[in-house]
Amino acid sequence: MEKDDDLDLKIILWLILFLLFGIIIIFCKPQDRGVIMTVSGPESPDSIGITLEHEHVLVDFIGADSTGYSRWNRDSVINKMLPLILEAKNNGVRTIIECTPAWLGRDPLLLKSLSELSGITFLTNTGYYGARNNLFIPKSFYKEDAGTLADRWISEFENGIDGTGIKPGFIKIGVDPSDSLSPEHVKIITAAALTHLRTGLVIASHTGPDNPAFAQLRILRELGVSPEAFIWVHASRGTLEGNIRAAKSGAWISLDKVHPDSKGEAMSPDSIGWYAGRILALKKNGVLNRILLSHDSGWYDPAIPGGGNPDGYTAIFRYLIPALKSKGLSDKDINQILVENPKKAFRIGIRKL
Ligand SMILES: [Zn+2]
């Protein structure tokens, strides 16, 4: 009898240990899977609301050799940009994905201040922008292989950017629009793939035409990364057929240059009529659920006294949505593009083939 009691006690103790071990495993697993990483920390994807998926606050074009936080005064940038951000908020915007890369004016602390002052959620990024012939890439890049680059970007995700503790919410890279990728740009997309496989951050790549888009998707595939981890930035520069093919493979199609001065009916890229037509054609082909939409606006320029004349973030609401509705798009369709798609695209999660 006593032996049986001992056995029961042992079983109970083992069960308790097993349970404790399970709880420890649950709490020690990477905490950032399934969330959106904002400049204020992790957030539930369900709370991001209407999202502009490709905008800028400040962009500094002086080049990687000369840029730095001392090039601008944060208060002056806030004075200029806060009213534009509040105007977006008045149009229902809840989240802005800030796409300015490192060495081009990325400033996580500026975004955090703007977030606190406006109530808008901001995301910042890690990665290197190779477009424009690598002008915005630091010299150290040339001595590093893709693995070392990826380690640098992963470290920003794990430890925060430049000692701020603020983590990137996506990977932003850029390649030139040529038909084939340069060795430097192959290295950048490879490093982005490696970073994705470790962090689950989505890869937004400044790309433009079809050929460099598919060249990057091929490299991702070779490394076992699903096209669902790839945002084809400036996809309006690609063909409709290319957009459809990429979207059907799972990639995100970023139609991101809806500008305030583009409400003319001329059917040229950047006009509201052109955007409405492209969105309708994508919907007709069953890929409404892969479209992301934004203005690529903002651009406070520290080289110009007072920052120049940055554009606002409202053309989508003032011109494009009415145009889309007049062509038969429903509120549900618009919600899909502005809320549901970004929610899924920027949700942290490793997407393997
Ligand atoms: Zn941009």
Short mmCIF file of C-alpha atoms and ligand atoms in Angstrom, two decimals:
data_model
loop_
_atom_site.label_atom_id
_atom_site.label_comp_id
_atom_site.label_asym_id
_atom_site.label_seq_id
_atom_site.Cartn_x
_atom_site.Cartn_y
_atom_site.Cartn_z
CA MET A 1 0.00 0.00 0.00
CA GLU A 2 2.76 2.44 1.00
CA LYS A 3 4.66 1.59 -2.16
CA ASP A 4 1.56 2.44 -4.24
CA ASP A 5 1.25 5.82 -2.46
CA ASP A 6 4.90 6.51 -3.25
CA LEU A 7 4.27 5.64 -6.87
CA ASP A 8 1.23 7.96 -7.03
CA LEU A 9 3.26 10.78 -5.50
CA LYS A 10 6.05 10.20 -8.00
CA ILE A 11 3.60 10.26 -10.91
CA ILE A 12 2.03 13.49 -9.59
CA LEU A 13 5.48 15.07 -9.16
CA TRP A 14 6.48 14.05 -12.68
CA LEU A 15 3.21 15.48 -14.04
CA ILE A 16 3.84 18.79 -12.25
CA LEU A 17 7.42 18.89 -13.61
CA PHE A 18 6.13 18.10 -17.09
CA LEU A 19 3.55 20.89 -16.86
CA LEU A 20 6.13 23.40 -15.61
CA PHE A 21 8.46 22.41 -18.45
CA GLY A 22 5.62 22.95 -20.95
CA ILE A 23 4.86 26.38 -19.52
CA ILE A 24 8.56 27.33 -19.72
CA ILE A 25 8.72 26.18 -23.37
CA ILE A 26 5.62 28.25 -24.23
CA PHE A 27 7.00 31.38 -22.58
CA CYS A 28 10.52 30.98 -23.97
CA LYS A 29 9.51 30.54 -27.59
CA PRO A 30 10.21 33.58 -29.77
CA GLN A 31 7.74 36.19 -28.51
CA ASP A 32 7.51 38.13 -31.72
CA ARG A 33 5.83 35.57 -33.97
CA GLY A 34 2.33 36.54 -35.01
CA VAL A 35 2.58 40.21 -34.03
CA ILE A 36 3.24 43.43 -35.91
CA MET A 37 6.45 45.06 -34.65
CA THR A 38 5.87 48.81 -34.33
CA VAL A 39 8.31 51.50 -33.14
CA SER A 40 6.45 51.32 -29.81
CA GLY A 41 6.76 47.54 -29.52
CA PRO A 42 4.72 44.52 -30.60
CA GLU A 43 1.04 44.98 -31.47
CA SER A 44 -1.73 42.60 -32.43
CA PRO A 45 -2.33 42.55 -36.22
CA ASP A 46 -6.03 43.01 -35.44
CA SER A 47 -5.39 46.50 -34.07
CA ILE A 48 -3.46 48.04 -36.99
CA GLY A 49 -6.57 49.29 -38.83
CA ILE A 50 -6.33 51.28 -42.06
CA THR A 51 -2.67 51.08 -43.04
CA LEU A 52 -0.60 53.04 -45.54
CA GLU A 53 2.01 50.46 -46.42
CA HIS A 54 4.68 52.62 -48.09
CA GLU A 55 5.24 56.18 -46.93
CA HIS A 56 8.14 58.34 -45.76
CA VAL A 57 8.58 61.00 -43.12
CA LEU A 58 12.11 62.12 -43.94
CA VAL A 59 14.49 61.11 -46.73
CA ASP A 60 18.11 62.29 -46.86
CA PHE A 61 19.68 61.93 -50.32
CA ILE A 62 23.19 63.07 -49.44
CA GLY A 63 24.54 59.50 -49.58
CA ALA A 64 25.81 56.93 -47.11
CA ASP A 65 29.18 58.69 -46.70
CA SER A 66 27.65 61.86 -45.26
CA THR A 67 24.24 61.13 -43.76
CA GLY A 68 23.56 60.89 -40.02
CA TYR A 69 21.11 61.92 -37.31
CA SER A 70 22.90 65.29 -36.93
CA ARG A 71 21.74 66.27 -40.44
CA TRP A 72 18.26 67.24 -39.19
CA ASN A 73 16.55 68.71 -36.17
CA ARG A 74 13.81 66.38 -34.95
CA ASP A 75 11.61 69.21 -33.64
CA SER A 76 11.68 70.97 -37.03
CA VAL A 77 10.76 67.72 -38.80
CA ILE A 78 7.91 67.15 -36.34
CA ASN A 79 6.60 70.72 -36.84
CA LYS A 80 6.44 70.15 -40.57
CA MET A 81 5.25 66.54 -40.71
CA LEU A 82 2.86 66.21 -37.75
CA PRO A 83 0.04 68.19 -39.45
CA LEU A 84 0.28 65.91 -42.51
CA ILE A 85 0.19 62.83 -40.30
CA LEU A 86 -2.83 64.16 -38.40
CA GLU A 87 -4.53 64.87 -41.73
CA ALA A 88 -4.04 61.18 -42.63
CA LYS A 89 -5.46 60.25 -39.23
CA ASN A 90 -8.53 62.37 -39.92
CA ASN A 91 -9.02 60.27 -43.05
CA GLY A 92 -9.11 57.12 -40.93
CA VAL A 93 -5.46 56.04 -41.12
CA ARG A 94 -4.30 54.14 -38.06
CA THR A 95 -0.87 52.78 -39.15
CA ILE A 96 1.91 54.09 -41.40
CA ILE A 97 4.67 51.80 -42.64
CA GLU A 98 7.71 54.10 -42.90
CA CYS A 99 9.94 52.84 -45.71
CA THR A 100 12.99 55.10 -45.37
CA PRO A 101 15.96 52.72 -45.14
CA ALA A 102 19.11 53.02 -43.05
CA TRP A 103 21.66 55.45 -44.58
CA LEU A 104 18.82 57.35 -46.28
CA GLY A 105 17.34 59.10 -43.27
CA ARG A 106 15.81 56.29 -41.21
CA ASP A 107 15.19 57.73 -37.72
CA PRO A 108 13.37 55.40 -35.29
CA LEU A 109 13.30 57.98 -32.47
CA LEU A 110 11.69 60.56 -34.76
CA LEU A 111 9.00 58.01 -35.66
CA LYS A 112 8.44 57.13 -32.02
CA SER A 113 7.91 60.82 -31.14
CA LEU A 114 5.52 61.25 -34.06
CA SER A 115 3.66 58.15 -32.97
CA GLU A 116 3.26 59.47 -29.42
CA LEU A 117 2.15 62.91 -30.66
CA SER A 118 -0.29 61.68 -33.31
CA GLY A 119 -1.60 58.36 -32.03
CA ILE A 120 -0.59 56.82 -35.39
CA THR A 121 1.31 53.54 -35.27
CA PHE A 122 4.60 53.57 -37.20
CA LEU A 123 6.78 50.70 -38.40
CA THR A 124 10.45 51.12 -39.30
CA ASN A 125 12.78 48.72 -41.08
CA THR A 126 16.15 47.02 -41.39
CA GLY A 127 18.08 46.31 -44.59
CA TYR A 128 20.07 48.15 -47.28
CA TYR A 129 18.80 50.07 -50.29
CA GLY A 130 20.94 49.17 -53.30
CA ALA A 131 18.95 51.05 -55.95
CA ARG A 132 20.57 54.12 -57.57
CA ASN A 133 23.81 52.25 -57.99
CA ASN A 134 24.52 51.60 -54.32
CA LEU A 135 24.86 55.30 -53.41
CA PHE A 136 23.04 54.66 -50.13
CA ILE A 137 25.08 51.68 -48.96
CA PRO A 138 27.97 52.00 -46.49
CA LYS A 139 31.48 50.94 -47.54
CA SER A 140 31.50 48.06 -45.04
CA PHE A 141 28.96 46.32 -47.33
CA TYR A 142 31.62 45.42 -49.88
CA LYS A 143 33.70 43.49 -47.35
CA GLU A 144 30.74 41.54 -45.95
CA ASP A 145 29.09 38.42 -47.34
CA ALA A 146 25.32 37.85 -47.27
CA GLY A 147 25.53 35.94 -43.98
CA THR A 148 27.36 38.79 -42.20
CA LEU A 149 24.88 41.31 -43.59
CA ALA A 150 21.99 39.18 -42.40
CA ASP A 151 23.58 38.92 -38.93
CA ARG A 152 23.72 42.73 -38.80
CA TRP A 153 20.02 43.04 -39.73
CA ILE A 154 18.96 40.20 -37.42
CA SER A 155 20.82 41.94 -34.59
CA GLU A 156 18.72 45.08 -35.22
CA PHE A 157 15.61 42.95 -34.83
CA GLU A 158 16.84 41.22 -31.71
CA ASN A 159 18.52 44.18 -29.96
CA GLY A 160 16.98 47.29 -31.53
CA ILE A 161 18.36 49.91 -33.92
CA ASP A 162 21.37 52.09 -33.00
CA GLY A 163 20.96 51.62 -29.25
CA THR A 164 17.35 52.90 -29.24
CA GLY A 165 15.80 49.54 -28.39
CA ILE A 166 13.35 50.19 -31.27
CA LYS A 167 12.97 47.13 -33.48
CA PRO A 168 12.31 46.98 -37.22
CA GLY A 169 8.89 45.71 -38.35
CA PHE A 170 10.05 44.65 -41.84
CA ILE A 171 13.07 44.35 -44.11
CA LYS A 172 13.45 47.16 -46.67
CA ILE A 173 15.85 46.63 -49.53
CA GLY A 174 16.23 48.14 -52.99
CA VAL A 175 17.56 46.91 -56.32
CA ASP A 176 18.11 48.68 -59.64
CA PRO A 177 15.50 48.28 -62.40
CA SER A 178 17.89 46.50 -64.81
CA ASP A 179 16.83 43.15 -66.32
CA SER A 180 19.28 41.10 -64.27
CA LEU A 181 20.46 41.71 -60.71
CA SER A 182 24.01 42.96 -60.10
CA PRO A 183 26.20 40.81 -57.80
CA GLU A 184 25.67 43.44 -55.07
CA HIS A 185 21.90 43.16 -55.39
CA VAL A 186 22.03 39.36 -55.42
CA LYS A 187 23.88 39.69 -52.10
CA ILE A 188 21.22 42.06 -50.72
CA ILE A 189 18.24 39.82 -51.60
CA THR A 190 20.15 36.79 -50.30
CA ALA A 191 20.80 38.57 -46.98
CA ALA A 192 17.11 39.55 -46.86
CA ALA A 193 16.11 35.90 -47.35
CA LEU A 194 18.44 34.77 -44.55
CA THR A 195 17.08 37.51 -42.28
CA HIS A 196 13.51 36.48 -43.06
CA LEU A 197 14.24 32.84 -42.24
CA ARG A 198 15.52 33.87 -38.80
CA THR A 199 13.13 36.72 -37.92
CA GLY A 200 9.93 36.23 -39.94
CA LEU A 201 10.05 39.87 -41.09
CA VAL A 202 8.49 40.46 -44.51
CA ILE A 203 10.83 41.74 -47.28
CA ALA A 204 9.75 44.97 -49.04
CA SER A 205 11.99 45.49 -52.04
CA HIS A 206 12.14 48.69 -54.09
CA THR A 207 12.00 47.04 -57.51
CA GLY A 208 9.84 48.53 -60.28
CA PRO A 209 9.75 46.44 -63.50
CA ASP A 210 8.95 42.73 -63.89
CA ASN A 211 12.42 41.29 -64.55
CA PRO A 212 14.16 42.30 -61.29
CA ALA A 213 11.00 41.29 -59.40
CA PHE A 214 11.07 37.75 -60.78
CA ALA A 215 14.87 37.58 -60.42
CA GLN A 216 14.47 38.24 -56.68
CA LEU A 217 11.58 35.79 -56.35
CA ARG A 218 13.78 33.12 -57.98
CA ILE A 219 16.55 33.69 -55.41
CA LEU A 220 14.05 33.55 -52.56
CA ARG A 221 12.73 30.25 -53.91
CA GLU A 222 16.24 28.81 -54.19
CA LEU A 223 16.69 29.62 -50.50
CA GLY A 224 13.37 28.04 -49.55
CA VAL A 225 11.54 31.33 -48.89
CA SER A 226 7.92 31.60 -50.05
CA PRO A 227 6.90 34.48 -52.37
CA GLU A 228 4.46 35.36 -49.55
CA ALA A 229 7.46 36.88 -47.75
CA PHE A 230 8.06 39.34 -50.62
CA ILE A 231 6.52 42.76 -51.28
CA TRP A 232 7.10 43.91 -54.86
CA VAL A 233 7.54 47.64 -54.17
CA HIS A 234 6.59 50.02 -57.02
CA ALA A 235 4.82 47.17 -58.79
CA SER A 236 2.87 49.79 -60.76
CA ARG A 237 6.07 50.00 -62.86
CA GLY A 238 5.58 46.33 -63.75
CA THR A 239 3.15 44.91 -66.33
CA LEU A 240 -0.35 43.78 -65.40
CA GLU A 241 0.58 40.25 -66.51
CA GLY A 242 3.67 40.36 -64.27
CA ASN A 243 1.63 41.64 -61.30
CA ILE A 244 -0.93 38.84 -61.77
CA ARG A 245 1.71 36.11 -62.12
CA ALA A 246 3.61 37.30 -59.01
CA ALA A 247 0.40 37.70 -57.01
CA LYS A 248 -0.79 34.21 -57.97
CA SER A 249 2.53 32.83 -56.70
CA GLY A 250 1.80 34.54 -53.37
CA ALA A 251 3.85 37.78 -53.59
CA TRP A 252 2.43 41.12 -52.41
CA ILE A 253 1.80 43.71 -55.11
CA SER A 254 2.58 47.18 -53.78
CA LEU A 255 0.79 49.89 -55.78
CA ASP A 256 2.35 52.74 -53.90
CA LYS A 257 2.62 55.96 -55.85
CA VAL A 258 -0.87 57.42 -55.61
CA HIS A 259 0.09 61.09 -55.56
CA PRO A 260 -1.98 64.14 -54.63
CA ASP A 261 -1.31 65.70 -58.05
CA SER A 262 -2.30 62.60 -59.98
CA LYS A 263 -6.06 62.87 -60.04
CA GLY A 264 -6.10 63.55 -63.80
CA GLU A 265 -7.97 61.03 -65.88
CA ALA A 266 -5.04 60.47 -68.26
CA MET A 267 -4.30 56.74 -68.24
CA SER A 268 -0.64 57.05 -67.35
CA PRO A 269 0.98 55.41 -64.31
CA ASP A 270 0.46 57.64 -61.27
CA SER A 271 -2.93 58.91 -62.39
CA ILE A 272 -5.91 58.00 -60.25
CA GLY A 273 -7.63 56.56 -63.33
CA TRP A 274 -4.65 54.31 -64.02
CA TYR A 275 -4.56 53.04 -60.41
CA ALA A 276 -8.30 52.34 -60.40
CA GLY A 277 -7.92 50.41 -63.67
CA ARG A 278 -4.98 48.32 -62.40
CA ILE A 279 -6.76 47.49 -59.14
CA LEU A 280 -9.93 46.46 -60.98
CA ALA A 281 -7.95 44.28 -63.38
CA LEU A 282 -6.19 42.58 -60.45
CA LYS A 283 -9.53 42.00 -58.75
CA LYS A 284 -10.93 40.51 -61.96
CA ASN A 285 -8.01 38.08 -61.95
CA GLY A 286 -8.74 36.98 -58.40
CA VAL A 287 -5.79 38.60 -56.63
CA LEU A 288 -7.41 41.48 -54.73
CA ASN A 289 -6.11 39.73 -51.61
CA ARG A 290 -2.46 40.40 -52.65
CA ILE A 291 -2.71 44.19 -53.27
CA LEU A 292 -1.11 46.78 -51.00
CA LEU A 293 -1.79 50.48 -51.51
CA SER A 294 0.07 53.67 -50.57
CA HIS A 295 1.29 57.11 -51.69
CA ASP A 296 5.11 56.91 -51.30
CA SER A 297 4.64 60.41 -49.94
CA GLY A 298 6.25 62.57 -47.26
CA TRP A 299 9.93 63.21 -48.01
CA TYR A 300 11.00 65.98 -45.61
CA ASP A 301 14.36 66.84 -47.17
CA PRO A 302 17.04 67.95 -44.68
CA ALA A 303 19.09 69.44 -47.55
CA ILE A 304 16.39 72.09 -48.09
CA PRO A 305 15.83 74.79 -45.43
CA GLY A 306 12.53 73.96 -43.71
CA GLY A 307 12.48 70.50 -45.31
CA GLY A 308 10.93 71.56 -48.63
CA ASN A 309 7.29 70.89 -49.48
CA PRO A 310 6.47 67.31 -48.51
CA ASP A 311 3.30 65.83 -49.99
CA GLY A 312 0.51 64.61 -47.72
CA TYR A 313 -0.98 61.17 -47.28
CA THR A 314 -4.61 61.60 -48.34
CA ALA A 315 -4.94 61.20 -52.15
CA ILE A 316 -6.13 57.60 -51.74
CA PHE A 317 -9.06 58.76 -49.60
CA ARG A 318 -9.86 61.93 -51.50
CA TYR A 319 -9.57 60.65 -55.08
CA LEU A 320 -8.81 56.95 -55.48
CA ILE A 321 -11.44 55.41 -53.20
CA PRO A 322 -14.28 57.44 -54.80
CA ALA A 323 -12.95 56.36 -58.24
CA LEU A 324 -12.82 52.70 -57.15
CA LYS A 325 -16.33 52.85 -55.73
CA SER A 326 -17.70 54.43 -58.93
CA LYS A 327 -16.23 51.43 -60.78
CA GLY A 328 -18.00 48.96 -58.49
CA LEU A 329 -15.53 48.13 -55.72
CA SER A 330 -17.32 47.48 -52.43
CA ASP A 331 -16.43 48.71 -48.93
CA LYS A 332 -15.40 45.13 -48.22
CA ASP A 333 -12.94 45.17 -51.16
CA ILE A 334 -11.44 48.46 -49.94
CA ASN A 335 -11.17 47.13 -46.41
CA GLN A 336 -9.41 44.07 -47.83
CA ILE A 337 -6.76 46.27 -49.50
CA LEU A 338 -6.25 48.83 -46.73
CA VAL A 339 -6.69 46.69 -43.60
CA GLU A 340 -6.73 42.92 -44.17
CA ASN A 341 -3.83 42.70 -46.65
CA PRO A 342 -1.32 44.80 -44.68
CA LYS A 343 -2.34 42.96 -41.52
CA LYS A 344 -1.33 39.69 -43.15
CA ALA A 345 1.73 41.04 -44.99
CA PHE A 346 3.41 42.65 -41.96
CA ARG A 347 2.48 39.97 -39.44
CA ILE A 348 5.74 38.44 -38.27
CA GLY A 349 6.02 34.82 -39.37
CA ILE A 350 8.52 32.69 -41.25
CA ARG A 351 7.12 31.81 -44.69
CA LYS A 352 8.91 28.80 -46.13
CA LEU A 353 8.11 27.08 -49.40
ZN ZN B 1 9.49 54.95 -51.09
#
